[in-house]
Coordinates of C-alpha atoms in Angstrom, one line a residue:
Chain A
X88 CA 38.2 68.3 13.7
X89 CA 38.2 64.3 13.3
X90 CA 37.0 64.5 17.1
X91 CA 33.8 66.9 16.1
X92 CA 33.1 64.7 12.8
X93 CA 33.4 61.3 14.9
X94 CA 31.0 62.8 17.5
X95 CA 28.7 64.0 14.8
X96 CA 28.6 61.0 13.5
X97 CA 27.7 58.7 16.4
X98 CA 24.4 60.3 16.3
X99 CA 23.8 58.0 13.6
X100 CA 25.1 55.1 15.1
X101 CA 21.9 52.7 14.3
X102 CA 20.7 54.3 10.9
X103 CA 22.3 50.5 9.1
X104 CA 21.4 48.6 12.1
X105 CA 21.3 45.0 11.2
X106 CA 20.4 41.0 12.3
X107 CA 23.6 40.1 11.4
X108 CA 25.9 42.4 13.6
X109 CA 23.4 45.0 14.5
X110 CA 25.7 48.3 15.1
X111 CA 28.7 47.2 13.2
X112 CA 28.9 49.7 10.3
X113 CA 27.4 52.2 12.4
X114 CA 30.2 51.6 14.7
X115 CA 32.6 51.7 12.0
X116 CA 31.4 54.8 10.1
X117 CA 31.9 57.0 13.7
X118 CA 35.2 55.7 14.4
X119 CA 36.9 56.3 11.0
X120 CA 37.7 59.7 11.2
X121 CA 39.7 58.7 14.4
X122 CA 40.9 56.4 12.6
X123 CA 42.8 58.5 10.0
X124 CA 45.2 59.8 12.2
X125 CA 46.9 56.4 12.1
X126 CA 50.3 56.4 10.4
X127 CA 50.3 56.4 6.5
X128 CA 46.3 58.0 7.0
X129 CA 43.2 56.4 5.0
X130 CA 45.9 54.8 2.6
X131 CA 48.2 53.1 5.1
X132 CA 47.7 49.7 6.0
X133 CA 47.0 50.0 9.9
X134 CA 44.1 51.9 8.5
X135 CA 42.5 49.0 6.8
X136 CA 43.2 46.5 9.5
X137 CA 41.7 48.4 12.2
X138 CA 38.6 49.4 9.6
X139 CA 37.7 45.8 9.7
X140 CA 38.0 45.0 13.4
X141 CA 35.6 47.8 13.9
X142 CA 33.0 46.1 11.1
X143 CA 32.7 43.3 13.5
X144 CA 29.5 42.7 16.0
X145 CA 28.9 45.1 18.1
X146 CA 25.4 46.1 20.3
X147 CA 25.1 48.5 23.3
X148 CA 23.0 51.6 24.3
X149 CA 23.5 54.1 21.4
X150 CA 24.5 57.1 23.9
X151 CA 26.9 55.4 25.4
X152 CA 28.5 53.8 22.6
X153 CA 30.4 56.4 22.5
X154 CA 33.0 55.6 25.7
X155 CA 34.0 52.6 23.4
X156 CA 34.6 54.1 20.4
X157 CA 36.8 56.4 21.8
X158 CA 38.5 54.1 23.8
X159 CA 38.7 51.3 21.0
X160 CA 40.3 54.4 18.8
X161 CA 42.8 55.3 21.5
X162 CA 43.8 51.7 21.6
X163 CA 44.2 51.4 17.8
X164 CA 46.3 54.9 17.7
X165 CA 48.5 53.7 20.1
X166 CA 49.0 50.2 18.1
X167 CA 47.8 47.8 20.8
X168 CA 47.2 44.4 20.0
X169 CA 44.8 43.3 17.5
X170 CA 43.2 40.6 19.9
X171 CA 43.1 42.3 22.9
X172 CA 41.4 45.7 21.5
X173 CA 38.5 42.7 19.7
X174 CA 38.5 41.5 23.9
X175 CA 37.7 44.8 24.9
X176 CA 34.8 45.8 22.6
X177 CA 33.3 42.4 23.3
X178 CA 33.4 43.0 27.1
X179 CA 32.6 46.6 27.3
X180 CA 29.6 46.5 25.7
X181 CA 27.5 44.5 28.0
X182 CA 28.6 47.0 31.0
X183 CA 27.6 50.0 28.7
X184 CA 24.1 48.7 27.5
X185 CA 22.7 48.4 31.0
X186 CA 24.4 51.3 32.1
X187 CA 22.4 53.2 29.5
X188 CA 19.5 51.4 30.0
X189 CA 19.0 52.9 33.8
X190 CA 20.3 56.3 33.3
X191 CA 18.5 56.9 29.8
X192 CA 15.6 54.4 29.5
X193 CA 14.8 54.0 32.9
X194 CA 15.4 57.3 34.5
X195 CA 16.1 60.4 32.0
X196 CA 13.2 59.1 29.4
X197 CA 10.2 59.2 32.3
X198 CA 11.5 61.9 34.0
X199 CA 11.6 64.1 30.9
X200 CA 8.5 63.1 29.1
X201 CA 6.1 63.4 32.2
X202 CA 8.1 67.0 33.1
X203 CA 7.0 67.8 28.8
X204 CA 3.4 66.1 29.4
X205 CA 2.7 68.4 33.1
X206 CA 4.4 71.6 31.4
X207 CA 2.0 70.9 28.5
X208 CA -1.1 70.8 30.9
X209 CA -0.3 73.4 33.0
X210 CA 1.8 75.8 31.3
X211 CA 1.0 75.3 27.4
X212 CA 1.8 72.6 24.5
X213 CA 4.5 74.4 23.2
X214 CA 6.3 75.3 26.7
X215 CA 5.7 71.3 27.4
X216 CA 7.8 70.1 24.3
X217 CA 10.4 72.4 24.7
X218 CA 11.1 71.1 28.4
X219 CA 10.6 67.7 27.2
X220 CA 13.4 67.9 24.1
X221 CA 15.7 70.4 26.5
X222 CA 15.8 68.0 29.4
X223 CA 16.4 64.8 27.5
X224 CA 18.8 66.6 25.5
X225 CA 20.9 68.4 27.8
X226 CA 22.0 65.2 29.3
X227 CA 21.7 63.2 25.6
X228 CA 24.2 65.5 23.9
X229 CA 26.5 65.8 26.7
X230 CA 26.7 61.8 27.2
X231 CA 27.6 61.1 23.9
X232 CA 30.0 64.3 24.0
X233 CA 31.7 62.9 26.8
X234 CA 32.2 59.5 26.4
X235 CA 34.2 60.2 23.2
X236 CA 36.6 62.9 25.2
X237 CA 36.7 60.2 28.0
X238 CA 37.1 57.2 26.2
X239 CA 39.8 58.9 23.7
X240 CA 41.4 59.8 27.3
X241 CA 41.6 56.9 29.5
X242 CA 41.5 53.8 26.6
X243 CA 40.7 50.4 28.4
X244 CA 41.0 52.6 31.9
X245 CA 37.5 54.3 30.5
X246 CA 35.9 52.6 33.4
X247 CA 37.3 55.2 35.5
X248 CA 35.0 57.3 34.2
X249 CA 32.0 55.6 34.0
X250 CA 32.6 54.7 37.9
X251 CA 32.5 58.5 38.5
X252 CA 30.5 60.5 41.0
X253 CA 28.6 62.0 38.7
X254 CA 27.1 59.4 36.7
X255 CA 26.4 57.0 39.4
X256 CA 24.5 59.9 41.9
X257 CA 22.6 60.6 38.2
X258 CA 22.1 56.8 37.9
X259 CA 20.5 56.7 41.5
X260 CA 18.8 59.8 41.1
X261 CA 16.8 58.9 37.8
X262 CA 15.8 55.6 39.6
X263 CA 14.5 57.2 42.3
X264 CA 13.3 60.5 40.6
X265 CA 11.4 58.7 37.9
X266 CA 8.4 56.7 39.7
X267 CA 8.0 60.1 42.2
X268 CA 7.6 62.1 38.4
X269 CA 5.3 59.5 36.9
X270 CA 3.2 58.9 40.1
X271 CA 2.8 63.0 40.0
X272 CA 1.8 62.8 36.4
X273 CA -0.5 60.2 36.1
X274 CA -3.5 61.4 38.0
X275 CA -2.7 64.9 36.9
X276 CA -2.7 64.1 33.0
X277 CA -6.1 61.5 33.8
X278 CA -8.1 64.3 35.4
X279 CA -7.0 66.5 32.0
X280 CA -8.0 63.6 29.9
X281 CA -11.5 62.9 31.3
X282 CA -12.2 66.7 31.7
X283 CA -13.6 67.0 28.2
X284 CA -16.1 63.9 28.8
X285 CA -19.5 64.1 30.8
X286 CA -20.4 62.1 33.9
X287 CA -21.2 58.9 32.2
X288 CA -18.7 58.3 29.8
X289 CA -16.1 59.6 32.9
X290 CA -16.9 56.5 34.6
X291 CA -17.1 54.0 31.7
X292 CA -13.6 55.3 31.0
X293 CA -12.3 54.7 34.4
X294 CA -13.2 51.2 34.2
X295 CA -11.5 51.1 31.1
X296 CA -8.6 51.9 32.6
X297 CA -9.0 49.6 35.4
X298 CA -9.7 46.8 32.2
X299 CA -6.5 48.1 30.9
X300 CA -3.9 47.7 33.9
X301 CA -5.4 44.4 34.3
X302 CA -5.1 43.1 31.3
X303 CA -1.5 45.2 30.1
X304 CA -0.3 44.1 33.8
X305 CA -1.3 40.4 34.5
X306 CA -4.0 38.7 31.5
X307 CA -2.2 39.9 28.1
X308 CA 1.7 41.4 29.4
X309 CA 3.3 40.7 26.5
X310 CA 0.2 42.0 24.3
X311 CA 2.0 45.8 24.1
X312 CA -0.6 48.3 24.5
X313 CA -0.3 49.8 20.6
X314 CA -2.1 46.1 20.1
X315 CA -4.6 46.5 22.6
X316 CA -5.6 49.6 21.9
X317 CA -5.9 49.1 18.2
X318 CA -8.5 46.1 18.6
X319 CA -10.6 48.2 21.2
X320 CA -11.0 50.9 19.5
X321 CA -11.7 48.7 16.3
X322 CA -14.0 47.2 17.9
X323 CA -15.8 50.1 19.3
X324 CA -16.2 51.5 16.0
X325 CA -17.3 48.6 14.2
X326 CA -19.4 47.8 17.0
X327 CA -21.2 51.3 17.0
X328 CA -21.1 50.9 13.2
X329 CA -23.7 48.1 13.3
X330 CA -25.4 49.8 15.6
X331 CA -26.6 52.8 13.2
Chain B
X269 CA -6.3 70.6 5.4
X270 CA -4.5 72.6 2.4
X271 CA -2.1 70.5 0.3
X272 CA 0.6 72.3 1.7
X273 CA -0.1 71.2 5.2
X274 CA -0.4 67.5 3.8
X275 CA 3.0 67.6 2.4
X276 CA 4.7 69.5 5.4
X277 CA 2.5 66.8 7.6
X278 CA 4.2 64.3 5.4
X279 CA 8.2 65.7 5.7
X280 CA 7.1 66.5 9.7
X281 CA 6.1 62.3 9.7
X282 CA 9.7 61.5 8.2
X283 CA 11.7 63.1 10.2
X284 CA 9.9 61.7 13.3
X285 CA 10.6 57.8 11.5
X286 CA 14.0 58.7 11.0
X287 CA 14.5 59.7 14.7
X288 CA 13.2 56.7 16.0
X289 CA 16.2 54.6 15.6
X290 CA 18.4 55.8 12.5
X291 CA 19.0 59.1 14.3
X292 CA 19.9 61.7 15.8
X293 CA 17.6 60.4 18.2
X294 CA 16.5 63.7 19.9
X295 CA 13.3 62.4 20.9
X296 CA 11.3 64.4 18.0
X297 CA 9.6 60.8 17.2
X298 CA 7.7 61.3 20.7
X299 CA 4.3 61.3 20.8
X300 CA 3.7 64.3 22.6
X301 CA 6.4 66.1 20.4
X302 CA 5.7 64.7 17.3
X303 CA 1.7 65.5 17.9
X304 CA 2.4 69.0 18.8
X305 CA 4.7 70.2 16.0
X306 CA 1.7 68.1 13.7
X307 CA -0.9 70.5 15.2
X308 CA 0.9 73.7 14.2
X309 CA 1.3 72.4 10.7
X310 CA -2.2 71.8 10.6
X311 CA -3.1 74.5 12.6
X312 CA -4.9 73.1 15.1
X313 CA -2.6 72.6 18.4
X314 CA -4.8 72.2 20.5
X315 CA -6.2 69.0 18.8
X316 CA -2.2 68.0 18.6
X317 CA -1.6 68.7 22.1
X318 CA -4.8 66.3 23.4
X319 CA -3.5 63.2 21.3
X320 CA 0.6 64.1 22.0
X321 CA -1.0 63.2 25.7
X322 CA -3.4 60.5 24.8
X323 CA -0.3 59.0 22.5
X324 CA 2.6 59.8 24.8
X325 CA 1.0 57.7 27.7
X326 CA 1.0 54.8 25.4
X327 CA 4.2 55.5 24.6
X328 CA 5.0 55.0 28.3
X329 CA 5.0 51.2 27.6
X330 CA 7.7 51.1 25.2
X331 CA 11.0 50.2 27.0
X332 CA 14.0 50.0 24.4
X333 CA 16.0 47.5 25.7
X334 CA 18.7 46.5 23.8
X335 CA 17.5 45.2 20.5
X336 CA 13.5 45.1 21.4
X337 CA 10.9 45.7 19.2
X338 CA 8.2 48.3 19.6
X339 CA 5.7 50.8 17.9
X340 CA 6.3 54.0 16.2
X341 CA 4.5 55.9 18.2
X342 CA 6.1 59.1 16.8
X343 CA 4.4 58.8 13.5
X344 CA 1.2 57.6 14.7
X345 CA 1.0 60.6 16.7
X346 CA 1.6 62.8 13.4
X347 CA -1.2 60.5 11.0
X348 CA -3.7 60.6 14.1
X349 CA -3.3 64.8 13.9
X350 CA -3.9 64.8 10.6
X351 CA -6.9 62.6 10.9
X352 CA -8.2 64.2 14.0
X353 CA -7.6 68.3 12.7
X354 CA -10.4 70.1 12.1
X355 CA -13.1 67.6 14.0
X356 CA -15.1 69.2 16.3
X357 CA -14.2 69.1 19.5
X358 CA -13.1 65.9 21.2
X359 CA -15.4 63.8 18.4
X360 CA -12.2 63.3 15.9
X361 CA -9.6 62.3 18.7
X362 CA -10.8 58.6 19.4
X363 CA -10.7 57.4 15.7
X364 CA -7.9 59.4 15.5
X365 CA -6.1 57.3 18.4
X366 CA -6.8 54.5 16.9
X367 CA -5.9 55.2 13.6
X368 CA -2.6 56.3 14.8
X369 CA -2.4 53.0 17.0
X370 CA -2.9 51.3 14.3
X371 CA -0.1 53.0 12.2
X372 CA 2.3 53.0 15.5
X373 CA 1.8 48.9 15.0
X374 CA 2.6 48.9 11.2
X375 CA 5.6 51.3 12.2
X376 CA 7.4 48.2 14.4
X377 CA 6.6 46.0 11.5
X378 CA 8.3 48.1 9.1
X379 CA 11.5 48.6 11.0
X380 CA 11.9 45.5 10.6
X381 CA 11.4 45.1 7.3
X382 CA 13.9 47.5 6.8
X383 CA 16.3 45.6 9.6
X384 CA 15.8 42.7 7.5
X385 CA 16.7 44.7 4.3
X386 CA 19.7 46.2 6.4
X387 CA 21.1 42.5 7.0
X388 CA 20.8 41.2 3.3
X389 CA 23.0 44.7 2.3
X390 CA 25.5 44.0 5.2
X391 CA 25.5 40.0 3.5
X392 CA 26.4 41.1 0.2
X393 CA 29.1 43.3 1.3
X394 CA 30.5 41.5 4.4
X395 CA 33.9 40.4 2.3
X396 CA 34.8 44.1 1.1
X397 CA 33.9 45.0 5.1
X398 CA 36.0 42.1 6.3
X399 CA 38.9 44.0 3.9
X400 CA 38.7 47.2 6.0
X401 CA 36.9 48.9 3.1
X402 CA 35.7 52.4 4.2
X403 CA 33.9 53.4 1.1
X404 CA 31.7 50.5 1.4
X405 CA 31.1 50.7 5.1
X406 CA 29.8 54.3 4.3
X407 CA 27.5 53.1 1.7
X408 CA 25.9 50.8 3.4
X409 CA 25.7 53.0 6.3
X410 CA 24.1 55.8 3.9
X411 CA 21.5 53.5 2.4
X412 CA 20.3 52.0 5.9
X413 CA 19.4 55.8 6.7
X414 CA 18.1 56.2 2.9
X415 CA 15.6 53.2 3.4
X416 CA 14.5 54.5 7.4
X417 CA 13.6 57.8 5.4
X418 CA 11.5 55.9 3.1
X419 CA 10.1 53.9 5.7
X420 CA 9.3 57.1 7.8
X421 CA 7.7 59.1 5.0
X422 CA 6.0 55.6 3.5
X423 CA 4.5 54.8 6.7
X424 CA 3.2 58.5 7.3
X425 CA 1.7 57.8 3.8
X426 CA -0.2 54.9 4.5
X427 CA -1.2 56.1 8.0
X428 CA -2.9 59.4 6.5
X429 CA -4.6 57.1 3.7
X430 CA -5.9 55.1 6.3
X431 CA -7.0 57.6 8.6
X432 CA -8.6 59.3 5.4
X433 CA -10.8 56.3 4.2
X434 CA -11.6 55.9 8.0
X435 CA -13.1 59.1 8.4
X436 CA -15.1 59.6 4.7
X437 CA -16.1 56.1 4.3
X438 CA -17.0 54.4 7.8
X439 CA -20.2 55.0 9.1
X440 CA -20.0 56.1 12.6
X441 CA -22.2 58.7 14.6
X442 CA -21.5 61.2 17.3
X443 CA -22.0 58.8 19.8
X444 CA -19.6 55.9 18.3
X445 CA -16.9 58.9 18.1
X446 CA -17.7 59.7 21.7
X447 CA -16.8 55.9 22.7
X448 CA -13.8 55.9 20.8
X449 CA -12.9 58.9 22.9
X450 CA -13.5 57.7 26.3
X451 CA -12.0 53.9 25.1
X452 CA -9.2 55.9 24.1
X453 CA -8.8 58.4 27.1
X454 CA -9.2 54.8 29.4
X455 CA -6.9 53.0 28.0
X456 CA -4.2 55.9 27.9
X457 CA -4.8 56.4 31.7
X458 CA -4.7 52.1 32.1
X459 CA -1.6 52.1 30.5
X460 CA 0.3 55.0 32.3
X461 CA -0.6 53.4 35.4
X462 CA 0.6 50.1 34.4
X463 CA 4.1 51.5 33.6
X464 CA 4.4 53.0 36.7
X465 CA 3.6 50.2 38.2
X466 CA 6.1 48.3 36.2
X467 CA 9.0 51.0 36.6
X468 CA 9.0 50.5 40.4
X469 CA 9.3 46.8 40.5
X470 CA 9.3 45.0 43.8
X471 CA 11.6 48.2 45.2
X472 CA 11.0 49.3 48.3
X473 CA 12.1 52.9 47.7
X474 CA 11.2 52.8 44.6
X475 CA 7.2 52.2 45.5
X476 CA 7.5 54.9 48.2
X477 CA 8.9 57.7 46.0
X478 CA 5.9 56.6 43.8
X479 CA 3.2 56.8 46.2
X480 CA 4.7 60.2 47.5
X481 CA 4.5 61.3 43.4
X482 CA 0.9 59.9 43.3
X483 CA -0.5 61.6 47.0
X484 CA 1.1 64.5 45.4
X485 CA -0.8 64.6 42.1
X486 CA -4.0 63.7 43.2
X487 CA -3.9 66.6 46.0
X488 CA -2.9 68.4 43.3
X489 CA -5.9 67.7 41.1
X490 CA -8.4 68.2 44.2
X491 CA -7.4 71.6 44.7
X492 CA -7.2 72.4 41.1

């Protein structure tokens, strides 16, 4: 039961993300059902103490948090020392961010969305966001499902786990998988985007992409392309404004 | 669009904020997504579907490393539905884009206002924390998600508003609307392609399985 409320509660691991110690109390509100099962429960005084180690900085991928918490909570249940469970969530989390960073960010994230954008133009809209939310969810859920079970089972050995077969191959298969996926996409969802528009403003778009990758890629890279694409379109608008 | 479908449109936008980064994080705050489910509400999917695309390609820049900063894309996605439904065919979706762009941009502003918001809470409270206290832990924890749903269903506000006023009060013909469209329609494409270019680096393998994906799509679209 504390297991199933811990795991619920991870999924809101950064909803009182902060500057100060960014997941902290998200941290601390997953583990505390764990937590109870310490002698003397929510009113014993191991309770408290180990309630405000786990209020202290803390910052990794969100998914994978979850192999710390669990293993931080196995430590704490088994009364290791105060200092070296604090050494542990300060080293683990660095291993665990970039972890999550290739297998989610990098790999799952692309693979998914450009599987949910080619089902959408091929198959239909609804069809393409149903693949999108099952594929990133099937591995999502059952990340964060078992990095609790496996850090609750092998405490500071949770590395063991995260070594595994499994995850590396998936690691190595989302880095590879992902630019093949994207590649397929990209021409694919471009001919489906300039379908609607007639010869001429076909072309003009194409060299707006070709303005676009040039200026996202090497002239403004740290412009994001929310920015960019605000002003041109401002700008279009405004200019064809004057215009009439 | 029924006043119904602006307040559904409205709870649809919130629940995409929220799953940006307060949670569950399901992916619901995806363009494409977030777009769709926007077209049903307003009846109009296929409208939905073409900006979901247009959005979701944008989208494709945004690389959440760690603490980084980026658009909400999800909610833009919703306001630029709402702004686009009901325009005839493509003429609605390049204001639209932009009006959502433009909201996806206030979006990463506003989450950090709320960060910021977030860390003067976590201030106040940090001796009662730094005493194990649970109860306030949880509070704090509770009103971080209350202000992300204010945030989400603010933003989604403002972004329809916008998007409104845009649309009544801004003179633009058919032909400004069909520039929008093919601005917007290039820069999506530009920006795809620069992510793929960026996700395979200086790897080897990496550029070959790409060019393999790329062969395979454009023989794909000449046979089409």
């Amino acid at each position: 039961m504390m297991f199933l409320l811990a795991f619920l509660r991870s999924f809101t691991i950064q909803a009182s993300w902060n500057l100060h110690r960014l997941q902290a109390t998200g941290w601390s509100v997953t583990i505390e059902p764990l937590l109870r099962l310490l002698p003397g429960g929510k009113h014993g005084r191991s309770y408290r103490d180990s309630m405000a180690r786990a209020c202290q900085y803390f910052n990794s991928h969100p998914f994978f948090a979850n192999f710390a918490i669990g293993a931080v909570a196995r430590a704490e249940l088994k009364g290791v020392e105060p200092e070296q469970v604090e050494k542990f969530r300060d080293t683990i989390k660095g291993p665990l961010g970039s972890l999550g960073d290739r297998l989610i960010w990098v790999g799952l994230l692309p693979v998914a969305s450009s599987m949910g954008l080619l089902a959408t133009v091929v198959v239909s809209p609804f069809v393409g966001v149903i693949t999108f939310l099952v594929v990133f969810n099937l591995v999502h859920v059952a990340i964060r499902f078992w990095g609790l079970r496996a850090g609750l089972r092998y405490g500071f050995s949770v590395g063991k786990a995260l070594h595994g077969r499994i995850l590396q191959s998936s690691i190595k298969f989302g880095e590879f998988a992902a630019p093949f996926v994207v590649g397929l996409a990209t021409p694919v969802l471009a001919e489906q985007l300039l379908s609607d528009l007639d010869v001429g403003a076909r072309v003009a778009a194409v060299i707006v992409a070709a303005i676009t990758v040039v200026s996202l890629r090497w002239v403004l890279p740290t412009v994001g392309a929310a920015r960019l694409g605000t002003v041109a379109i401002g700008v279009a608008l405004i200019i064809g404004g004057l215009w009439l | 669009m029924t006043d119904a479908a602006l307040v559904w449109l409205i709870v649809w936008g919130t629940v995409v904020g929220v799953d940006l980064i307060a949670g569950p994080q399901i992916m619901t705050s995806r363009p494409l997504v977030a777009a769709v489910v926007a077209g049903m509400i307003v009846g109009d999917v296929t409208t939905g579907a073409a900006i979901g695309l247009v959005l979701e390609l944008f989208a494709w820049d945004v690389m959440p490393f760690g603490a980084a900063r980026y658009p909400d894309y999800g909610v833009g996605a919703v306001v630029a539905t709402g702004t686009a439904a009901f325009a005839p065919g493509v003429l609605g979706i390049g204001v639209a884009v932009g009006v959502g762009l433009a909201t996806a941009q206030l979006g990463e502003w506003s989450v950090q206002g709320v960060r910021k918001l977030n860390t003067i809470d976590f201030e106040r409270n940090i001796e009662e924390l730094e005493n194990g206290d649970y109860v306030v832990a949880r509070k704090l924890h509770v009103r971080g998600f209350v202000r992300e749903i204010f945030r989400g269903a603010a933003l989604v506000g403002v972004g329809l508003l916008l998007g409104r006023v845009i649309r009544d009060y801004v003179p633009f013909g058919v032909q400004s609307a069909v520039a929008a469209t093919m601005i917007a329609a290039g820069l999506a494409i530009g920006t795809g392609f620069t992510s793929g270019l960026r996700a395979i680096g200086a790897s080897g393998p990496k550029q070959l399985w790409y060019v393999a994906g790329l062969g395979l799509g454009v023989a794909w679209v000449l046979l089409q």
